[in-house]
Amino acid sequence: MDSERYPFLPGLGGGLEIAGTEGSFLITPDGRRILDAAGGAIVASIGHGRTEVADAVAASMRRTTYVVPPFVTEERVALATRLQDDWLPGDVERCVFTSGGSDAADLAIRVARQHFVSKGEPSRHHVIGRALSYHGTTLSALDVGGHTKRKAAYAPLMQGPPKAPACYALRCELCDGTCSLACADGFEEAIAAVGAENVAALIVEPIGGSTAGALVPPEGYLRRVAEIAQRHGLLLIADEVMSGFGRTGAKFAVDHWEVVPDLLFGGKGLGAGYTSIGGVFARTSVVQPIRDAGDELMFYTFSAHPAACAAADKVLEIMSREKLVERAAVTGERLAERLHDAFDDHPHVAEVRGRGLLFGLELVADRATNAPFAASERLLPKVVAAGLANGAFFYPGGSPPAQDVVCLGPPFTISDDESDQLVSILAKAIDAAVANVASRRT
Ligand code: PLP
């Protein structure tokens, strides 16, 4: 692969050449089949190559190309109605569509802010997030997130309030032995630091994405955070871009704990890789003050593109028809067993974590201390390269101190044989990368 050959930006092009995709596989121009163990960037939930989605997009495009987002089209109504009827938690029922996760995060932040401005509480503007989190690459999304690596270059543009701690059991120093949910109470401190009257919302990934790799909160955590938000009159925003639409074995990760957020946004699995689409979903009580005041939120030009809505509607129909959320839960448990069998005693795997079909494997130099490999050793890119050489794509995650995290998020349709293949290629890739690092030290 020659990164200079094509006119792309660094990091945004010049990688592996792919000629096509099919089922659980990526196919290279020379016909090699690479198991898509991460569904791309944890996206391809229903598997690749469903022609009925392509047909739905083609039919939509023949009917309607572009119309401004506020206009009503058949595809927009169908998708919003399906979400409201079959997918969204509790009384979250208002939908607005975006082109992906980052602009959905940005819009969710704007809705939260506008809610308070319209209600006559203009001092409320801070959105408090957590360490080791990621909500997207717009400046607002980066600001509320806690992905230090991705934020570093833009530090002068970031002005957010302090962050609450991550719920990161492997390295938790907040509690003495038994978990007291001190990580959730960390929100109280962050709120107090800027004054509750200046805070609009709290934002969490109910199950963490790739920043630290599939961090699952302790029992009671999300409910405690929801109580804190309610006590201070704040909105709770759930970022379900990675965890939503079945990925963790429930429709949304919040459903595992029966918490209904005020705002929820998603992306990735909504289009399952067939289209670029995200969405912000709100309780009516969140948008009502904006309506009552006659205020408006500016749309993105490509919000709710009819063809994207048609694709997403078909994706969700397939998920329901084939019971893929349930399948993600069952397949996830089986894959978890295989991963624990293969890696629980591995000298360089500190932890296999996750839920449903979202996993993170945190790699460390020393399991006794959980000390990471030196960043300069670039362990993770070596794991990914060895994975590709052996026939599987793994998604690189992690941000210090969870420095090297392999993220897994295969299609919900992955077969047992493919799961076995995934685990055996991953073991080979980790061992090859560790051996490579060791050989360079001597
Ligand atoms: N939020 C979470 C939890 C994510 O994992 C991501 C992307 O990885 C985003 C937001 C941003 O989404 P996008 O890359 O579609 O802009």
Short mmCIF file of C-alpha atoms and ligand atoms in Angstrom, two decimals:
data_model
loop_
_atom_site.label_atom_id
_atom_site.label_comp_id
_atom_site.label_asym_id
_atom_site.label_seq_id
_atom_site.Cartn_x
_atom_site.Cartn_y
_atom_site.Cartn_z
CA MET A 1 0.00 0.00 0.00
CA ASP A 2 1.41 3.38 -1.01
CA SER A 3 0.14 6.28 1.08
CA GLU A 4 1.65 8.84 -1.35
CA ARG A 5 -0.15 7.45 -4.36
CA TYR A 6 -3.54 9.05 -3.77
CA PRO A 7 -4.50 12.67 -3.14
CA PHE A 8 -5.84 12.13 0.41
CA LEU A 9 -5.11 13.81 3.73
CA PRO A 10 -2.81 12.00 6.18
CA GLY A 11 -4.77 9.55 8.31
CA LEU A 12 -7.81 10.00 6.09
CA GLY A 13 -6.67 7.96 3.12
CA GLY A 14 -3.88 5.83 1.75
CA GLY A 15 -4.70 2.72 3.80
CA LEU A 16 -5.58 -0.78 2.68
CA GLU A 17 -7.20 -1.04 -0.76
CA ILE A 18 -10.64 -2.66 -0.68
CA ALA A 19 -12.45 -3.81 -3.80
CA GLY A 20 -15.68 -4.89 -2.13
CA THR A 21 -17.42 -6.14 1.02
CA GLU A 22 -19.58 -9.19 1.65
CA GLY A 23 -21.18 -10.62 4.80
CA SER A 24 -18.50 -10.44 7.51
CA PHE A 25 -15.66 -9.80 5.06
CA LEU A 26 -13.69 -7.08 3.31
CA ILE A 27 -12.27 -8.15 -0.05
CA THR A 28 -9.00 -6.79 -1.45
CA PRO A 29 -8.40 -6.25 -5.19
CA ASP A 30 -6.35 -9.49 -5.28
CA GLY A 31 -9.29 -11.41 -3.78
CA ARG A 32 -8.08 -11.78 -0.17
CA ARG A 33 -10.96 -12.01 2.30
CA ILE A 34 -10.40 -10.11 5.53
CA LEU A 35 -12.73 -10.78 8.45
CA ASP A 36 -14.27 -7.46 9.48
CA ALA A 37 -13.89 -8.07 13.22
CA ALA A 38 -14.73 -4.47 14.01
CA GLY A 39 -17.48 -3.86 11.47
CA GLY A 40 -15.24 -1.03 10.22
CA ALA A 41 -15.36 1.56 13.00
CA ILE A 42 -17.98 -0.55 14.87
CA VAL A 43 -20.55 0.22 12.21
CA ALA A 44 -21.45 -2.76 10.01
CA SER A 45 -23.99 -4.37 12.30
CA ILE A 46 -26.21 -6.19 9.80
CA GLY A 47 -23.28 -7.41 7.72
CA HIS A 48 -22.15 -6.24 4.31
CA GLY A 49 -23.86 -6.62 0.97
CA ARG A 50 -27.59 -6.54 1.70
CA THR A 51 -29.06 -5.76 -1.69
CA GLU A 52 -32.46 -4.89 -0.26
CA VAL A 53 -30.88 -1.82 1.38
CA ALA A 54 -29.32 -0.84 -1.95
CA ASP A 55 -32.74 -1.30 -3.58
CA ALA A 56 -34.43 0.92 -0.97
CA VAL A 57 -31.83 3.64 -1.58
CA ALA A 58 -32.20 3.38 -5.34
CA ALA A 59 -35.99 3.62 -5.10
CA SER A 60 -35.72 6.65 -2.84
CA MET A 61 -33.25 8.37 -5.15
CA ARG A 62 -35.48 7.79 -8.14
CA ARG A 63 -38.35 9.36 -6.19
CA THR A 64 -36.66 12.29 -4.50
CA THR A 65 -33.13 13.66 -4.50
CA TYR A 66 -32.52 16.67 -2.29
CA VAL A 67 -35.04 18.70 -0.34
CA VAL A 68 -34.26 20.96 2.62
CA PRO A 69 -34.30 19.16 5.99
CA PRO A 70 -37.47 20.78 7.39
CA PHE A 71 -39.60 19.48 4.49
CA VAL A 72 -41.48 16.27 5.04
CA THR A 73 -40.76 13.25 2.82
CA GLU A 74 -42.02 9.68 2.89
CA GLU A 75 -38.59 8.35 3.92
CA ARG A 76 -38.20 10.82 6.78
CA VAL A 77 -41.62 10.05 8.19
CA ALA A 78 -41.12 6.29 7.85
CA LEU A 79 -37.80 6.35 9.71
CA ALA A 80 -38.97 8.69 12.49
CA THR A 81 -42.14 6.65 13.00
CA ARG A 82 -40.23 3.36 13.14
CA LEU A 83 -37.82 4.83 15.68
CA GLN A 84 -40.62 6.18 17.81
CA ASP A 85 -42.68 2.98 17.66
CA ASP A 86 -40.01 0.30 17.93
CA TRP A 87 -36.68 1.62 19.07
CA LEU A 88 -36.41 4.69 21.26
CA PRO A 89 -36.50 4.30 25.03
CA GLY A 90 -39.38 5.55 27.22
CA ASP A 91 -40.84 8.85 26.13
CA VAL A 92 -37.89 9.82 23.94
CA GLU A 93 -39.82 10.39 20.73
CA ARG A 94 -38.72 13.50 18.84
CA CYS A 95 -36.27 12.83 15.99
CA VAL A 96 -33.89 14.92 13.97
CA PHE A 97 -31.37 13.40 11.60
CA THR A 98 -27.77 14.31 10.89
CA SER A 99 -25.01 12.94 8.69
CA GLY A 100 -23.15 11.08 11.43
CA GLY A 101 -22.18 10.95 15.09
CA SER A 102 -20.09 14.10 15.48
CA ASP A 103 -22.70 16.44 14.07
CA ALA A 104 -25.32 14.62 16.16
CA ALA A 105 -23.24 15.36 19.28
CA ASP A 106 -22.93 18.99 18.23
CA LEU A 107 -26.68 19.21 17.66
CA ALA A 108 -27.51 17.50 20.96
CA ILE A 109 -25.36 20.08 22.73
CA ARG A 110 -27.11 22.88 20.84
CA VAL A 111 -30.55 21.48 21.66
CA ALA A 112 -29.63 21.30 25.37
CA ARG A 113 -28.35 24.86 25.34
CA GLN A 114 -31.29 26.17 23.34
CA HIS A 115 -33.71 24.42 25.71
CA PHE A 116 -32.48 26.58 28.59
CA VAL A 117 -32.17 29.79 26.56
CA SER A 118 -35.73 29.36 25.31
CA LYS A 119 -36.89 28.58 28.85
CA GLY A 120 -35.37 31.78 30.20
CA GLU A 121 -32.40 30.21 31.99
CA PRO A 122 -29.60 31.62 29.83
CA SER A 123 -26.86 31.08 32.40
CA ARG A 124 -27.02 27.33 31.84
CA HIS A 125 -24.43 26.62 29.17
CA HIS A 126 -21.86 24.07 30.37
CA VAL A 127 -22.13 20.45 29.26
CA ILE A 128 -20.16 18.22 31.58
CA GLY A 129 -18.61 15.05 30.22
CA ARG A 130 -16.19 12.47 31.52
CA ALA A 131 -12.57 11.52 31.26
CA LEU A 132 -11.81 8.78 28.71
CA SER A 133 -14.78 9.55 26.53
CA TYR A 134 -15.34 10.53 22.93
CA HIS A 135 -18.30 12.25 21.38
CA GLY A 136 -16.95 13.22 17.98
CA THR A 137 -14.63 15.54 16.12
CA THR A 138 -16.52 18.82 15.92
CA LEU A 139 -14.93 21.28 18.34
CA SER A 140 -17.97 21.19 20.62
CA ALA A 141 -17.97 17.38 20.68
CA LEU A 142 -14.23 17.24 21.33
CA ASP A 143 -14.61 19.79 24.10
CA VAL A 144 -17.20 17.80 26.06
CA GLY A 145 -15.25 14.60 25.44
CA GLY A 146 -12.24 13.34 27.32
CA HIS A 147 -10.08 11.85 24.58
CA THR A 148 -6.81 13.56 25.40
CA LYS A 149 -4.95 12.35 22.29
CA ARG A 150 -7.60 13.57 19.88
CA LYS A 151 -8.00 16.90 21.71
CA ALA A 152 -4.33 17.74 22.21
CA ALA A 153 -3.78 19.93 19.14
CA TYR A 154 -6.94 21.92 19.80
CA ALA A 155 -6.39 22.63 23.50
CA PRO A 156 -6.42 26.43 23.03
CA LEU A 157 -9.88 26.13 21.47
CA MET A 158 -11.28 24.06 24.33
CA GLN A 159 -12.86 25.80 27.28
CA GLY A 160 -15.05 23.19 28.90
CA PRO A 161 -15.57 22.67 32.63
CA PRO A 162 -13.77 19.92 34.56
CA LYS A 163 -14.64 16.37 33.66
CA ALA A 164 -16.15 13.67 35.84
CA PRO A 165 -13.98 10.57 36.12
CA ALA A 166 -14.44 7.59 33.85
CA CYS A 167 -15.86 4.41 35.34
CA TYR A 168 -12.80 2.35 34.72
CA ALA A 169 -12.66 -0.53 37.18
CA LEU A 170 -9.30 -1.91 36.02
CA ARG A 171 -7.43 1.17 37.24
CA CYS A 172 -9.97 2.65 39.66
CA GLU A 173 -8.45 4.50 42.59
CA LEU A 174 -11.64 6.21 43.68
CA CYS A 175 -13.11 3.50 45.87
CA ASP A 176 -11.64 1.43 48.66
CA GLY A 177 -12.16 -2.15 47.55
CA THR A 178 -15.94 -2.10 47.16
CA CYS A 179 -17.46 0.12 44.53
CA SER A 180 -19.37 3.05 46.03
CA LEU A 181 -20.06 4.66 42.63
CA ALA A 182 -17.60 7.41 43.46
CA CYS A 183 -17.09 7.83 39.71
CA ALA A 184 -20.74 8.86 39.35
CA ASP A 185 -20.44 11.21 42.32
CA GLY A 186 -17.53 12.83 40.48
CA PHE A 187 -20.21 14.63 38.47
CA GLU A 188 -21.23 16.43 41.66
CA GLU A 189 -17.73 17.83 42.03
CA ALA A 190 -17.57 18.92 38.40
CA ILE A 191 -20.97 20.63 38.73
CA ALA A 192 -19.93 22.38 41.94
CA ALA A 193 -16.74 23.64 40.28
CA VAL A 194 -18.69 25.78 37.81
CA GLY A 195 -21.96 26.24 39.74
CA ALA A 196 -25.05 24.19 38.96
CA GLU A 197 -26.84 27.30 37.71
CA ASN A 198 -24.33 27.45 34.86
CA VAL A 199 -24.71 23.83 33.78
CA ALA A 200 -27.11 22.69 31.07
CA ALA A 201 -26.41 18.98 30.76
CA LEU A 202 -24.35 15.92 31.61
CA ILE A 203 -23.17 13.74 28.76
CA VAL A 204 -22.16 10.07 28.93
CA GLU A 205 -21.59 7.10 26.70
CA PRO A 206 -23.68 4.59 28.69
CA ILE A 207 -21.20 1.92 27.63
CA GLY A 208 -17.91 3.43 26.59
CA GLY A 209 -16.78 3.36 22.97
CA SER A 210 -13.23 3.03 21.74
CA THR A 211 -11.52 5.64 23.95
CA ALA A 212 -10.74 3.15 26.68
CA GLY A 213 -12.47 0.28 24.93
CA ALA A 214 -15.96 -0.88 25.90
CA LEU A 215 -16.00 0.33 29.50
CA VAL A 216 -19.14 -1.07 31.11
CA PRO A 217 -20.23 0.96 34.15
CA PRO A 218 -20.87 -0.68 37.49
CA GLU A 219 -24.43 -1.58 38.44
CA GLY A 220 -26.29 1.51 39.63
CA TYR A 221 -23.93 3.97 37.94
CA LEU A 222 -26.20 5.30 35.21
CA ARG A 223 -29.16 5.62 37.52
CA ARG A 224 -27.02 7.61 39.98
CA VAL A 225 -25.89 9.94 37.17
CA ALA A 226 -29.51 10.39 36.08
CA GLU A 227 -30.46 11.27 39.68
CA ILE A 228 -27.66 13.82 39.90
CA ALA A 229 -28.81 15.44 36.66
CA GLN A 230 -32.40 15.53 37.86
CA ARG A 231 -31.50 16.94 41.28
CA HIS A 232 -29.73 19.90 39.66
CA GLY A 233 -32.34 20.44 36.94
CA LEU A 234 -29.95 19.38 34.17
CA LEU A 235 -30.54 17.35 31.05
CA LEU A 236 -28.94 13.94 30.69
CA ILE A 237 -27.52 13.27 27.23
CA ALA A 238 -26.72 9.68 26.24
CA ASP A 239 -24.23 9.24 23.42
CA GLU A 240 -25.22 5.95 21.80
CA VAL A 241 -23.24 6.46 18.60
CA MET A 242 -21.21 3.32 19.21
CA SER A 243 -23.35 1.49 21.75
CA GLY A 244 -26.75 2.09 20.13
CA PHE A 245 -28.93 0.17 17.70
CA GLY A 246 -28.31 -3.24 19.19
CA ARG A 247 -24.54 -3.25 19.47
CA THR A 248 -24.48 -4.10 23.18
CA GLY A 249 -27.29 -6.66 22.98
CA ALA A 250 -30.10 -4.21 23.80
CA LYS A 251 -31.67 -1.64 21.51
CA PHE A 252 -29.72 1.03 23.37
CA ALA A 253 -27.18 0.64 26.15
CA VAL A 254 -29.37 2.76 28.46
CA ASP A 255 -31.98 -0.02 28.24
CA HIS A 256 -29.72 -2.37 30.22
CA TRP A 257 -30.39 -0.17 33.25
CA GLU A 258 -33.83 1.15 32.26
CA VAL A 259 -32.64 4.72 32.35
CA VAL A 260 -34.41 7.13 30.01
CA PRO A 261 -32.18 10.08 29.07
CA ASP A 262 -33.54 13.49 28.06
CA LEU A 263 -31.56 13.44 24.84
CA LEU A 264 -30.03 10.48 23.07
CA PHE A 265 -27.98 10.58 19.91
CA GLY A 266 -26.76 7.87 17.60
CA GLY A 267 -24.97 7.26 14.33
CA LYS A 268 -22.93 4.26 13.19
CA GLY A 269 -25.43 1.38 13.60
CA LEU A 270 -28.38 3.50 12.44
CA GLY A 271 -27.16 3.24 8.87
CA ALA A 272 -25.05 0.13 9.57
CA GLY A 273 -22.53 1.35 7.01
CA TYR A 274 -25.00 1.56 4.14
CA THR A 275 -25.32 5.30 4.50
CA SER A 276 -24.05 8.30 6.43
CA ILE A 277 -26.67 9.08 9.01
CA GLY A 278 -26.95 10.02 12.66
CA GLY A 279 -29.80 11.25 14.75
CA VAL A 280 -30.69 13.21 17.86
CA PHE A 281 -33.70 11.99 19.78
CA ALA A 282 -35.40 13.95 22.53
CA ARG A 283 -38.20 13.89 25.01
CA THR A 284 -40.98 16.23 23.97
CA SER A 285 -40.41 18.17 27.21
CA VAL A 286 -36.91 19.05 25.96
CA VAL A 287 -38.06 20.56 22.68
CA GLN A 288 -41.34 22.08 23.90
CA PRO A 289 -39.80 25.25 25.39
CA ILE A 290 -37.95 25.83 22.10
CA ARG A 291 -41.23 25.56 20.19
CA ASP A 292 -43.14 27.68 22.69
CA ALA A 293 -40.58 30.45 22.40
CA GLY A 294 -40.70 30.28 18.61
CA ASP A 295 -36.96 29.57 18.52
CA GLU A 296 -35.29 27.47 15.88
CA LEU A 297 -32.17 25.40 15.50
CA MET A 298 -30.19 25.69 12.30
CA PHE A 299 -30.04 22.46 10.31
CA TYR A 300 -27.09 20.92 8.49
CA THR A 301 -27.65 21.03 4.72
CA PHE A 302 -27.55 17.26 4.43
CA SER A 303 -29.57 16.44 7.54
CA ALA A 304 -32.14 13.73 6.91
CA HIS A 305 -31.23 13.11 3.29
CA PRO A 306 -34.15 11.06 1.94
CA ALA A 307 -31.92 8.28 0.58
CA ALA A 308 -30.08 8.04 3.91
CA CYS A 309 -33.40 7.82 5.75
CA ALA A 310 -34.57 5.12 3.34
CA ALA A 311 -31.39 3.11 3.96
CA ALA A 312 -31.65 3.45 7.74
CA ASP A 313 -35.33 2.53 7.70
CA LYS A 314 -34.52 -0.65 5.78
CA VAL A 315 -31.60 -1.44 8.11
CA LEU A 316 -33.88 -1.19 11.15
CA GLU A 317 -36.55 -3.26 9.42
CA ILE A 318 -33.97 -6.01 8.76
CA MET A 319 -32.79 -5.86 12.37
CA SER A 320 -36.33 -6.38 13.66
CA ARG A 321 -37.25 -9.01 11.09
CA GLU A 322 -34.13 -11.08 11.76
CA LYS A 323 -34.13 -10.37 15.52
CA LEU A 324 -30.57 -9.14 15.26
CA VAL A 325 -30.51 -7.30 18.58
CA GLU A 326 -31.33 -10.54 20.38
CA ARG A 327 -28.76 -12.28 18.21
CA ALA A 328 -26.10 -9.72 19.18
CA ALA A 329 -26.77 -10.52 22.84
CA VAL A 330 -26.50 -14.30 22.37
CA THR A 331 -23.58 -14.23 19.92
CA GLY A 332 -21.88 -11.69 22.16
CA GLU A 333 -22.04 -14.05 25.13
CA ARG A 334 -20.55 -16.87 23.08
CA LEU A 335 -17.78 -14.69 21.69
CA ALA A 336 -17.08 -13.35 25.19
CA GLU A 337 -16.56 -16.92 26.41
CA ARG A 338 -14.12 -17.64 23.61
CA LEU A 339 -12.24 -14.39 24.27
CA HIS A 340 -12.02 -15.07 28.00
CA ASP A 341 -10.79 -18.62 27.33
CA ALA A 342 -8.13 -17.36 24.96
CA PHE A 343 -6.94 -14.26 26.79
CA ASP A 344 -7.71 -14.33 30.51
CA ASP A 345 -4.29 -15.84 31.21
CA HIS A 346 -2.44 -14.01 28.47
CA PRO A 347 0.60 -12.18 29.86
CA HIS A 348 -0.18 -9.01 27.89
CA VAL A 349 -3.97 -8.80 28.06
CA ALA A 350 -4.98 -6.91 31.19
CA GLU A 351 -8.69 -7.29 30.59
CA VAL A 352 -11.31 -8.49 28.13
CA ARG A 353 -14.35 -6.25 28.63
CA GLY A 354 -17.56 -5.27 26.94
CA ARG A 355 -21.17 -6.24 26.46
CA GLY A 356 -23.11 -7.69 23.56
CA LEU A 357 -20.90 -7.49 20.50
CA LEU A 358 -18.75 -4.58 21.66
CA PHE A 359 -15.43 -5.61 23.20
CA GLY A 360 -12.19 -4.00 24.28
CA LEU A 361 -8.99 -5.92 25.03
CA GLU A 362 -6.55 -3.76 26.93
CA LEU A 363 -2.94 -4.69 26.23
CA VAL A 364 -0.22 -4.03 28.78
CA ALA A 365 3.51 -4.62 29.06
CA ASP A 366 3.22 -6.03 32.57
CA ARG A 367 0.11 -7.68 33.93
CA ALA A 368 1.27 -7.48 37.53
CA THR A 369 1.27 -3.67 37.45
CA ASN A 370 -0.85 -3.04 34.33
CA ALA A 371 1.96 -0.82 33.05
CA PRO A 372 1.35 -0.08 29.37
CA PHE A 373 3.90 -0.53 26.62
CA ALA A 374 5.94 2.61 25.89
CA ALA A 375 3.97 4.73 23.41
CA SER A 376 7.07 4.82 21.20
CA GLU A 377 6.84 1.04 20.79
CA ARG A 378 3.60 1.50 18.85
CA LEU A 379 2.24 -1.86 19.90
CA LEU A 380 -1.31 -1.32 18.69
CA PRO A 381 -0.55 -0.41 15.05
CA LYS A 382 1.58 -3.57 15.00
CA VAL A 383 -1.38 -5.64 16.25
CA VAL A 384 -3.62 -4.14 13.58
CA ALA A 385 -1.01 -4.74 10.84
CA ALA A 386 -0.46 -8.34 11.99
CA GLY A 387 -4.24 -8.83 12.06
CA LEU A 388 -4.57 -7.64 8.47
CA ALA A 389 -1.64 -9.82 7.40
CA ASN A 390 -3.39 -12.81 9.00
CA GLY A 391 -6.83 -12.00 7.62
CA ALA A 392 -8.78 -9.88 10.12
CA PHE A 393 -9.41 -6.19 10.74
CA PHE A 394 -9.27 -5.01 14.37
CA TYR A 395 -10.16 -1.45 15.35
CA PRO A 396 -7.45 0.41 17.28
CA GLY A 397 -8.73 2.17 20.38
CA GLY A 398 -7.31 3.50 23.60
CA SER A 399 -6.16 6.74 25.13
CA PRO A 400 -3.75 6.90 28.08
CA PRO A 401 -3.76 5.30 30.58
CA ALA A 402 -5.72 2.75 28.53
CA GLN A 403 -3.12 3.12 25.88
CA ASP A 404 -3.38 0.06 23.68
CA VAL A 405 -6.88 -1.29 23.29
CA VAL A 406 -8.05 -3.62 20.55
CA CYS A 407 -11.73 -2.96 19.86
CA LEU A 408 -13.99 -5.62 18.43
CA GLY A 409 -17.45 -5.08 17.00
CA PRO A 410 -18.23 -7.66 14.34
CA PRO A 411 -21.49 -7.84 12.40
CA PHE A 412 -24.34 -9.29 14.49
CA THR A 413 -24.59 -11.99 11.81
CA ILE A 414 -21.08 -13.34 12.47
CA SER A 415 -21.10 -17.16 12.41
CA ASP A 416 -19.55 -19.48 15.01
CA ASP A 417 -16.76 -20.42 12.59
CA GLU A 418 -16.04 -16.78 11.89
CA SER A 419 -15.94 -16.09 15.65
CA ASP A 420 -13.38 -18.88 16.08
CA GLN A 421 -11.38 -17.42 13.23
CA LEU A 422 -11.54 -13.98 14.87
CA VAL A 423 -10.17 -15.24 18.18
CA SER A 424 -7.37 -17.28 16.65
CA ILE A 425 -6.22 -14.44 14.33
CA LEU A 426 -6.35 -12.00 17.25
CA ALA A 427 -4.16 -14.28 19.37
CA LYS A 428 -1.65 -14.56 16.53
CA ALA A 429 -1.70 -10.80 15.91
CA ILE A 430 -1.10 -9.91 19.56
CA ASP A 431 1.71 -12.43 19.90
CA ALA A 432 3.34 -11.28 16.65
CA ALA A 433 3.17 -7.62 17.71
CA VAL A 434 4.56 -8.31 21.18
CA ALA A 435 7.39 -10.40 19.64
CA ASN A 436 8.14 -7.60 17.20
CA VAL A 437 8.36 -5.05 20.03
CA ALA A 438 10.59 -7.38 22.07
CA SER A 439 12.91 -8.00 19.10
CA ARG A 440 13.42 -4.27 18.65
CA ARG A 441 14.37 -3.83 22.30
CA THR A 442 17.30 -6.25 22.09
N1 PLP B 1 -19.64 9.28 19.81
C1 PLP B 1 -19.08 8.07 19.95
C2 PLP B 1 -19.32 7.29 21.21
C3 PLP B 1 -18.27 7.54 18.94
O1 PLP B 1 -17.72 6.33 19.11
C4 PLP B 1 -18.07 8.30 17.75
C5 PLP B 1 -17.20 7.78 16.70
O2 PLP B 1 -16.43 6.89 16.87
C6 PLP B 1 -18.68 9.55 17.65
C7 PLP B 1 -19.46 10.01 18.69
C8 PLP B 1 -18.49 10.37 16.42
O3 PLP B 1 -19.17 9.81 15.33
P1 PLP B 1 -18.74 10.07 13.84
O4 PLP B 1 -17.36 9.50 13.68
O5 PLP B 1 -19.78 9.37 13.02
O6 PLP B 1 -18.75 11.52 13.59
#
